[in-house]
Amino acid sequence: MFRTAIKMAPTSASDIPSLNLLYKLNKLKVSELGPLKGASPVHNDRIGLFHGDITTLSVDAIVNAANTSLLGGGGVDGAIHRAAGPGLLAECRTLGGCPTGSSKITSGYNLPCNKVIHTVGPIYDYTQATESEKDLRNCYLSSLELATQNGVKTIAFSAISTGVYDYPSEDAAHVACDTVRKYMDGDDTKSLDKVIFVTFEKKDYMAYSSLLPHHFPPSVPASQDQDNITRGQAVEAEVKASHLPNVPTTDPADSGHVPKKRSQVSGE
């Protein structure tokens, strides 16, 4: 049975609350793990967290959890291809595929974003966890490097490999946060204005909510931060948050459900 997708208004990068704002509103809690060694709040205004449909984001680039063919598949990969239209598939056919851990960039076509960065995550192997982590880390690093090379200022990452590729959500969130933080630590020219972690499934949202404070701790204790925020700032922030779209209850941009198979041709 096919469903008609509900077209949602695009959400800009500036509409998505930064970590600093989430801390001020007490919507992000201090990590029980404490801050990671070397972690600081210096990037908190440049990091965002969005729980919803990545195909609705009006940013410079979104990162697609693609498969090696780059020709579309299930999950977020299929959703991005459906929302972008046939032009995306036509361009992807010219790219000759992409190996695991690498990334390639295309135009966004009918999507509200300007570019799509396609990265191929690993199918998680518990017996070769170190190799899986290396491949996943390379996905984020190669995507960030492509973004910088192409003048991308705002970039939104899907939760790579945590769907049918079975990468544990908490482990994947740790790799994503750690790789982005280290890249931004070395970003001397501050080429990236905002990096947004996008989650669709609740398990991924919970993983990022738990681990972001570990990698990007608040600048001051949460209680003190709340004391410093003015009533006007709080109202403005709540209004901004209330205007974000609700989390969809079906696959993003899904016009019908096709059973997912765990293979390198299904994406995510």
mmCIF file of C-alpha atoms in Angstrom:
data_model
loop_
_atom_site.group_PDB
_atom_site.id
_atom_site.type_symbol
_atom_site.label_atom_id
_atom_site.label_comp_id
_atom_site.label_asym_id
_atom_site.label_seq_id
_atom_site.Cartn_x
_atom_site.Cartn_y
_atom_site.Cartn_z
ATOM 1 C CA MET A 1 0.000 0.000 0.000
ATOM 2 C CA PHE A 2 1.433 3.346 -1.022
ATOM 3 C CA ARG A 3 1.275 6.561 0.960
ATOM 4 C CA THR A 4 1.346 10.083 -0.407
ATOM 5 C CA ALA A 5 4.234 11.998 1.161
ATOM 6 C CA ILE A 6 3.322 15.180 3.032
ATOM 7 C CA LYS A 7 5.489 18.002 1.743
ATOM 8 C CA MET A 8 6.988 19.878 4.670
ATOM 9 C CA ALA A 9 8.249 23.452 4.636
ATOM 10 C CA PRO A 10 12.060 23.645 4.482
ATOM 11 C CA THR A 11 13.928 24.235 7.738
ATOM 12 C CA SER A 12 17.003 26.472 7.562
ATOM 13 C CA ALA A 13 20.223 25.957 9.501
ATOM 14 C CA SER A 14 19.516 29.071 11.584
ATOM 15 C CA ASP A 15 16.179 27.577 12.686
ATOM 16 C CA ILE A 16 17.878 24.570 14.270
ATOM 17 C CA PRO A 17 18.909 25.200 17.907
ATOM 18 C CA SER A 18 22.629 25.138 18.635
ATOM 19 C CA LEU A 19 24.046 23.129 21.515
ATOM 20 C CA ASN A 20 24.503 26.337 23.504
ATOM 21 C CA LEU A 21 20.799 27.088 23.163
ATOM 22 C CA LEU A 22 19.800 23.524 24.020
ATOM 23 C CA TYR A 23 21.897 23.743 27.187
ATOM 24 C CA LYS A 24 20.329 27.078 28.141
ATOM 25 C CA LEU A 25 16.850 25.625 27.749
ATOM 26 C CA ASN A 26 17.836 22.512 29.695
ATOM 27 C CA LYS A 27 16.873 20.366 26.712
ATOM 28 C CA LEU A 28 20.333 18.814 26.661
ATOM 29 C CA LYS A 29 21.719 17.404 29.883
ATOM 30 C CA VAL A 30 25.306 17.352 31.076
ATOM 31 C CA SER A 31 26.855 13.970 30.331
ATOM 32 C CA GLU A 32 27.133 11.498 33.191
ATOM 33 C CA LEU A 33 30.412 10.488 31.555
ATOM 34 C CA GLY A 34 31.775 13.982 32.079
ATOM 35 C CA PRO A 35 33.581 15.876 29.315
ATOM 36 C CA LEU A 36 35.934 13.921 27.099
ATOM 37 C CA LYS A 37 39.594 14.766 27.577
ATOM 38 C CA GLY A 38 40.390 17.678 25.293
ATOM 39 C CA ALA A 39 36.716 18.528 24.700
ATOM 40 C CA SER A 40 35.579 22.127 25.116
ATOM 41 C CA PRO A 41 32.490 24.270 24.447
ATOM 42 C CA VAL A 42 34.280 26.346 21.803
ATOM 43 C CA HIS A 43 32.205 24.887 18.933
ATOM 44 C CA ASN A 44 28.820 24.750 20.669
ATOM 45 C CA ASP A 45 27.335 27.596 18.634
ATOM 46 C CA ARG A 46 28.351 25.767 15.447
ATOM 47 C CA ILE A 47 26.813 22.380 16.313
ATOM 48 C CA GLY A 48 23.100 21.579 16.000
ATOM 49 C CA LEU A 49 20.859 18.578 16.692
ATOM 50 C CA PHE A 50 17.722 17.916 14.614
ATOM 51 C CA HIS A 51 15.250 15.070 15.124
ATOM 52 C CA GLY A 52 13.320 14.695 11.889
ATOM 53 C CA ASP A 53 13.448 14.443 8.103
ATOM 54 C CA ILE A 54 16.800 15.428 6.552
ATOM 55 C CA THR A 55 15.150 16.001 3.157
ATOM 56 C CA THR A 56 13.404 19.106 4.558
ATOM 57 C CA LEU A 57 16.600 20.947 5.512
ATOM 58 C CA SER A 58 17.533 24.095 3.595
ATOM 59 C CA VAL A 59 21.297 23.915 4.164
ATOM 60 C CA ASP A 60 24.311 24.044 1.872
ATOM 61 C CA ALA A 61 24.704 20.249 1.927
ATOM 62 C CA ILE A 62 23.099 17.170 3.412
ATOM 63 C CA VAL A 63 25.025 13.924 3.810
ATOM 64 C CA ASN A 64 23.345 10.846 2.402
ATOM 65 C CA ALA A 65 23.970 7.394 3.856
ATOM 66 C CA ALA A 66 24.450 5.850 0.418
ATOM 67 C CA ASN A 67 25.398 2.418 -0.890
ATOM 68 C CA THR A 68 28.373 1.628 -3.121
ATOM 69 C CA SER A 69 26.357 2.016 -6.330
ATOM 70 C CA LEU A 70 25.156 5.539 -5.401
ATOM 71 C CA LEU A 71 21.948 4.680 -7.286
ATOM 72 C CA GLY A 72 19.543 4.843 -4.350
ATOM 73 C CA GLY A 73 18.244 2.248 -1.924
ATOM 74 C CA GLY A 74 16.199 2.024 1.245
ATOM 75 C CA GLY A 75 15.932 4.245 4.299
ATOM 76 C CA VAL A 76 17.340 7.754 4.088
ATOM 77 C CA ASP A 77 19.111 6.941 0.801
ATOM 78 C CA GLY A 78 15.852 6.169 -0.969
ATOM 79 C CA ALA A 79 14.113 9.117 0.680
ATOM 80 C CA ILE A 80 16.768 11.538 -0.588
ATOM 81 C CA HIS A 81 16.604 10.151 -4.120
ATOM 82 C CA ARG A 82 12.794 10.347 -4.177
ATOM 83 C CA ALA A 83 12.760 13.911 -2.876
ATOM 84 C CA ALA A 84 15.558 15.047 -5.215
ATOM 85 C CA GLY A 85 13.957 13.654 -8.352
ATOM 86 C CA PRO A 86 15.447 11.901 -11.389
ATOM 87 C CA GLY A 87 18.212 14.461 -11.906
ATOM 88 C CA LEU A 88 20.065 13.129 -8.854
ATOM 89 C CA LEU A 89 20.024 9.563 -10.134
ATOM 90 C CA ALA A 90 21.205 10.717 -13.553
ATOM 91 C CA GLU A 91 24.204 12.522 -12.045
ATOM 92 C CA CYS A 92 24.998 9.616 -9.719
ATOM 93 C CA ARG A 93 25.153 7.293 -12.724
ATOM 94 C CA THR A 94 28.128 9.316 -13.987
ATOM 95 C CA LEU A 95 30.158 8.900 -10.759
ATOM 96 C CA GLY A 96 31.130 5.234 -11.083
ATOM 97 C CA GLY A 97 30.002 4.275 -7.593
ATOM 98 C CA CYS A 98 31.859 4.888 -4.339
ATOM 99 C CA PRO A 99 33.859 2.606 -2.004
ATOM 100 C CA THR A 100 33.041 2.177 1.671
ATOM 101 C CA GLY A 101 34.404 5.027 3.788
ATOM 102 C CA SER A 102 34.592 7.465 0.876
ATOM 103 C CA SER A 103 32.315 10.296 -0.295
ATOM 104 C CA LYS A 104 31.204 11.999 -3.518
ATOM 105 C CA ILE A 105 29.232 15.207 -4.064
ATOM 106 C CA THR A 106 26.332 16.082 -6.377
ATOM 107 C CA SER A 107 23.792 18.851 -6.824
ATOM 108 C CA GLY A 108 20.624 18.811 -4.687
ATOM 109 C CA TYR A 109 18.100 19.073 -7.547
ATOM 110 C CA ASN A 110 14.546 19.236 -6.089
ATOM 111 C CA LEU A 111 15.787 19.155 -2.493
ATOM 112 C CA PRO A 112 15.927 22.431 -0.530
ATOM 113 C CA CYS A 113 19.675 21.910 0.004
ATOM 114 C CA ASN A 114 22.256 22.987 -2.569
ATOM 115 C CA LYS A 115 24.400 19.851 -2.529
ATOM 116 C CA VAL A 116 24.208 16.207 -1.513
ATOM 117 C CA ILE A 117 27.335 14.506 -0.215
ATOM 118 C CA HIS A 118 26.986 10.743 -0.640
ATOM 119 C CA THR A 119 29.040 8.638 1.752
ATOM 120 C CA VAL A 120 29.132 4.852 2.017
ATOM 121 C CA GLY A 121 29.075 3.587 5.580
ATOM 122 C CA PRO A 122 30.260 0.157 6.694
ATOM 123 C CA ILE A 123 28.035 -2.828 7.342
ATOM 124 C CA TYR A 124 28.889 -3.345 10.999
ATOM 125 C CA ASP A 125 30.904 -6.462 11.791
ATOM 126 C CA TYR A 126 31.189 -7.304 15.490
ATOM 127 C CA THR A 127 34.214 -9.477 14.746
ATOM 128 C CA GLN A 128 35.993 -6.560 13.025
ATOM 129 C CA ALA A 129 34.762 -3.620 15.063
ATOM 130 C CA THR A 130 38.023 -1.695 14.658
ATOM 131 C CA GLU A 131 37.799 -1.856 10.867
ATOM 132 C CA SER A 132 34.140 -0.826 10.963
ATOM 133 C CA GLU A 133 35.031 2.172 13.133
ATOM 134 C CA LYS A 134 37.820 3.196 10.772
ATOM 135 C CA ASP A 135 35.468 3.091 7.787
ATOM 136 C CA LEU A 136 32.776 5.069 9.605
ATOM 137 C CA ARG A 137 35.276 7.688 10.750
ATOM 138 C CA ASN A 138 36.453 8.039 7.145
ATOM 139 C CA CYS A 139 32.839 8.644 6.073
ATOM 140 C CA TYR A 140 32.585 11.712 8.296
ATOM 141 C CA LEU A 141 36.103 12.944 7.549
ATOM 142 C CA SER A 142 35.815 12.600 3.762
ATOM 143 C CA SER A 143 32.406 14.327 3.853
ATOM 144 C CA LEU A 144 33.794 17.247 5.860
ATOM 145 C CA GLU A 145 36.760 17.563 3.522
ATOM 146 C CA LEU A 146 34.474 17.575 0.474
ATOM 147 C CA ALA A 147 32.297 20.193 2.134
ATOM 148 C CA THR A 148 35.279 22.479 2.761
ATOM 149 C CA GLN A 149 36.614 21.989 -0.771
ATOM 150 C CA ASN A 150 33.222 22.972 -2.221
ATOM 151 C CA GLY A 151 32.596 26.052 -0.088
ATOM 152 C CA VAL A 152 29.888 24.447 2.028
ATOM 153 C CA LYS A 153 29.118 26.495 5.160
ATOM 154 C CA THR A 154 26.225 24.509 6.643
ATOM 155 C CA ILE A 155 26.137 20.716 6.544
ATOM 156 C CA ALA A 156 23.686 18.162 7.942
ATOM 157 C CA PHE A 157 24.696 14.551 8.598
ATOM 158 C CA SER A 158 22.309 11.625 8.635
ATOM 159 C CA ALA A 159 23.063 8.870 11.161
ATOM 160 C CA ILE A 160 25.341 6.842 8.914
ATOM 161 C CA SER A 161 25.189 3.017 9.088
ATOM 162 C CA THR A 162 22.830 2.859 12.103
ATOM 163 C CA GLY A 163 19.895 1.492 10.097
ATOM 164 C CA VAL A 164 20.034 -1.743 8.113
ATOM 165 C CA TYR A 165 23.833 -1.694 8.332
ATOM 166 C CA ASP A 166 23.483 -2.451 12.069
ATOM 167 C CA TYR A 167 26.114 -0.103 13.475
ATOM 168 C CA PRO A 168 25.248 0.354 17.206
ATOM 169 C CA SER A 169 23.767 3.818 17.640
ATOM 170 C CA GLU A 170 25.876 4.875 20.633
ATOM 171 C CA ASP A 171 29.117 3.691 19.048
ATOM 172 C CA ALA A 172 28.223 5.431 15.788
ATOM 173 C CA ALA A 173 27.309 8.679 17.578
ATOM 174 C CA HIS A 174 30.648 8.611 19.401
ATOM 175 C CA VAL A 175 32.554 8.234 16.104
ATOM 176 C CA ALA A 176 30.514 11.018 14.480
ATOM 177 C CA CYS A 177 30.958 13.485 17.356
ATOM 178 C CA ASP A 178 34.633 12.689 17.825
ATOM 179 C CA THR A 179 35.471 13.043 14.129
ATOM 180 C CA VAL A 180 33.534 16.301 13.720
ATOM 181 C CA ARG A 181 35.034 17.791 16.901
ATOM 182 C CA LYS A 182 38.593 16.979 15.871
ATOM 183 C CA TYR A 183 38.011 18.335 12.371
ATOM 184 C CA MET A 184 36.585 21.576 13.731
ATOM 185 C CA ASP A 185 39.467 21.868 16.197
ATOM 186 C CA GLY A 186 41.767 22.034 13.173
ATOM 187 C CA ASP A 187 39.476 24.251 11.133
ATOM 188 C CA ASP A 188 41.680 27.357 11.390
ATOM 189 C CA THR A 189 39.692 29.323 8.811
ATOM 190 C CA LYS A 190 36.353 28.459 10.458
ATOM 191 C CA SER A 191 35.058 27.382 7.057
ATOM 192 C CA LEU A 192 32.016 25.626 8.539
ATOM 193 C CA ASP A 193 29.338 27.830 10.085
ATOM 194 C CA LYS A 194 27.206 24.942 11.341
ATOM 195 C CA VAL A 195 27.320 21.142 11.496
ATOM 196 C CA ILE A 196 23.965 19.513 12.214
ATOM 197 C CA PHE A 197 23.487 15.950 13.407
ATOM 198 C CA VAL A 198 20.166 14.677 12.063
ATOM 199 C CA THR A 199 18.408 11.717 13.634
ATOM 200 C CA PHE A 200 15.236 10.053 12.431
ATOM 201 C CA GLU A 201 14.917 7.038 14.729
ATOM 202 C CA LYS A 202 14.512 7.581 18.453
ATOM 203 C CA LYS A 203 17.443 5.286 19.282
ATOM 204 C CA ASP A 204 19.776 7.566 17.324
ATOM 205 C CA TYR A 205 18.333 10.719 18.894
ATOM 206 C CA MET A 206 18.864 9.258 22.376
ATOM 207 C CA ALA A 207 22.440 8.274 21.494
ATOM 208 C CA TYR A 208 23.335 11.789 20.298
ATOM 209 C CA SER A 209 21.561 13.414 23.253
ATOM 210 C CA SER A 210 23.716 11.298 25.549
ATOM 211 C CA LEU A 211 27.059 11.702 23.758
ATOM 212 C CA LEU A 212 27.022 15.283 22.446
ATOM 213 C CA PRO A 213 27.586 16.693 25.978
ATOM 214 C CA HIS A 214 30.521 14.290 26.343
ATOM 215 C CA HIS A 215 32.218 15.724 23.234
ATOM 216 C CA PHE A 216 30.837 19.280 23.370
ATOM 217 C CA PRO A 217 30.324 20.117 27.073
ATOM 218 C CA PRO A 218 28.460 23.257 28.213
ATOM 219 C CA SER A 219 30.496 26.365 28.961
ATOM 220 C CA VAL A 220 28.988 26.744 32.451
ATOM 221 C CA PRO A 221 26.894 24.490 34.701
ATOM 222 C CA ALA A 222 23.344 24.114 33.393
ATOM 223 C CA SER A 223 21.769 25.741 36.450
ATOM 224 C CA GLN A 224 23.974 28.823 36.098
ATOM 225 C CA ASP A 225 23.345 28.983 32.350
ATOM 226 C CA GLN A 226 19.593 29.011 32.956
ATOM 227 C CA ASP A 227 19.993 31.852 35.449
ATOM 228 C CA ASN A 228 21.842 33.895 32.805
ATOM 229 C CA ILE A 229 19.255 33.535 30.048
ATOM 230 C CA THR A 230 16.759 36.384 29.919
ATOM 231 C CA ARG A 231 13.024 35.864 29.685
ATOM 232 C CA GLY A 232 13.079 37.345 26.180
ATOM 233 C CA GLN A 233 15.789 34.930 25.076
ATOM 234 C CA ALA A 234 13.886 31.999 26.555
ATOM 235 C CA VAL A 235 10.650 32.969 24.800
ATOM 236 C CA GLU A 236 12.451 33.510 21.507
ATOM 237 C CA ALA A 237 14.175 30.136 21.798
ATOM 238 C CA GLU A 238 10.959 28.311 22.641
ATOM 239 C CA VAL A 239 9.217 29.917 19.677
ATOM 240 C CA LYS A 240 12.070 28.840 17.396
ATOM 241 C CA ALA A 241 11.899 25.287 18.740
ATOM 242 C CA SER A 242 8.101 25.175 18.380
ATOM 243 C CA HIS A 243 8.355 26.058 14.700
ATOM 244 C CA LEU A 244 10.469 23.016 13.927
ATOM 245 C CA PRO A 245 8.444 20.290 12.172
ATOM 246 C CA ASN A 246 7.166 17.342 14.168
ATOM 247 C CA VAL A 247 9.093 14.092 13.851
ATOM 248 C CA PRO A 248 7.511 12.026 11.043
ATOM 249 C CA THR A 249 5.978 8.668 11.910
ATOM 250 C CA THR A 250 7.031 6.999 8.643
ATOM 251 C CA ASP A 251 10.294 6.867 6.720
ATOM 252 C CA PRO A 252 11.407 10.324 5.545
ATOM 253 C CA ALA A 253 9.786 11.330 2.256
ATOM 254 C CA ASP A 254 8.441 7.789 2.019
ATOM 255 C CA SER A 255 5.734 7.184 -0.546
ATOM 256 C CA GLY A 256 5.470 3.545 0.339
ATOM 257 C CA HIS A 257 7.106 0.884 2.463
ATOM 258 C CA VAL A 258 9.450 -1.635 0.896
ATOM 259 C CA PRO A 259 10.903 -4.238 3.276
ATOM 260 C CA LYS A 260 14.525 -3.423 4.025
ATOM 261 C CA LYS A 261 17.235 -5.991 3.487
ATOM 262 C CA ARG A 262 20.628 -5.923 5.078
ATOM 263 C CA SER A 263 22.831 -5.642 2.021
ATOM 264 C CA GLN A 264 25.232 -3.198 0.449
ATOM 265 C CA VAL A 265 22.576 -2.209 -2.108
ATOM 266 C CA SER A 266 19.978 -0.948 0.355
ATOM 267 C CA GLY A 267 21.837 2.040 1.812
ATOM 268 C CA GLU A 268 21.916 3.619 5.300
#
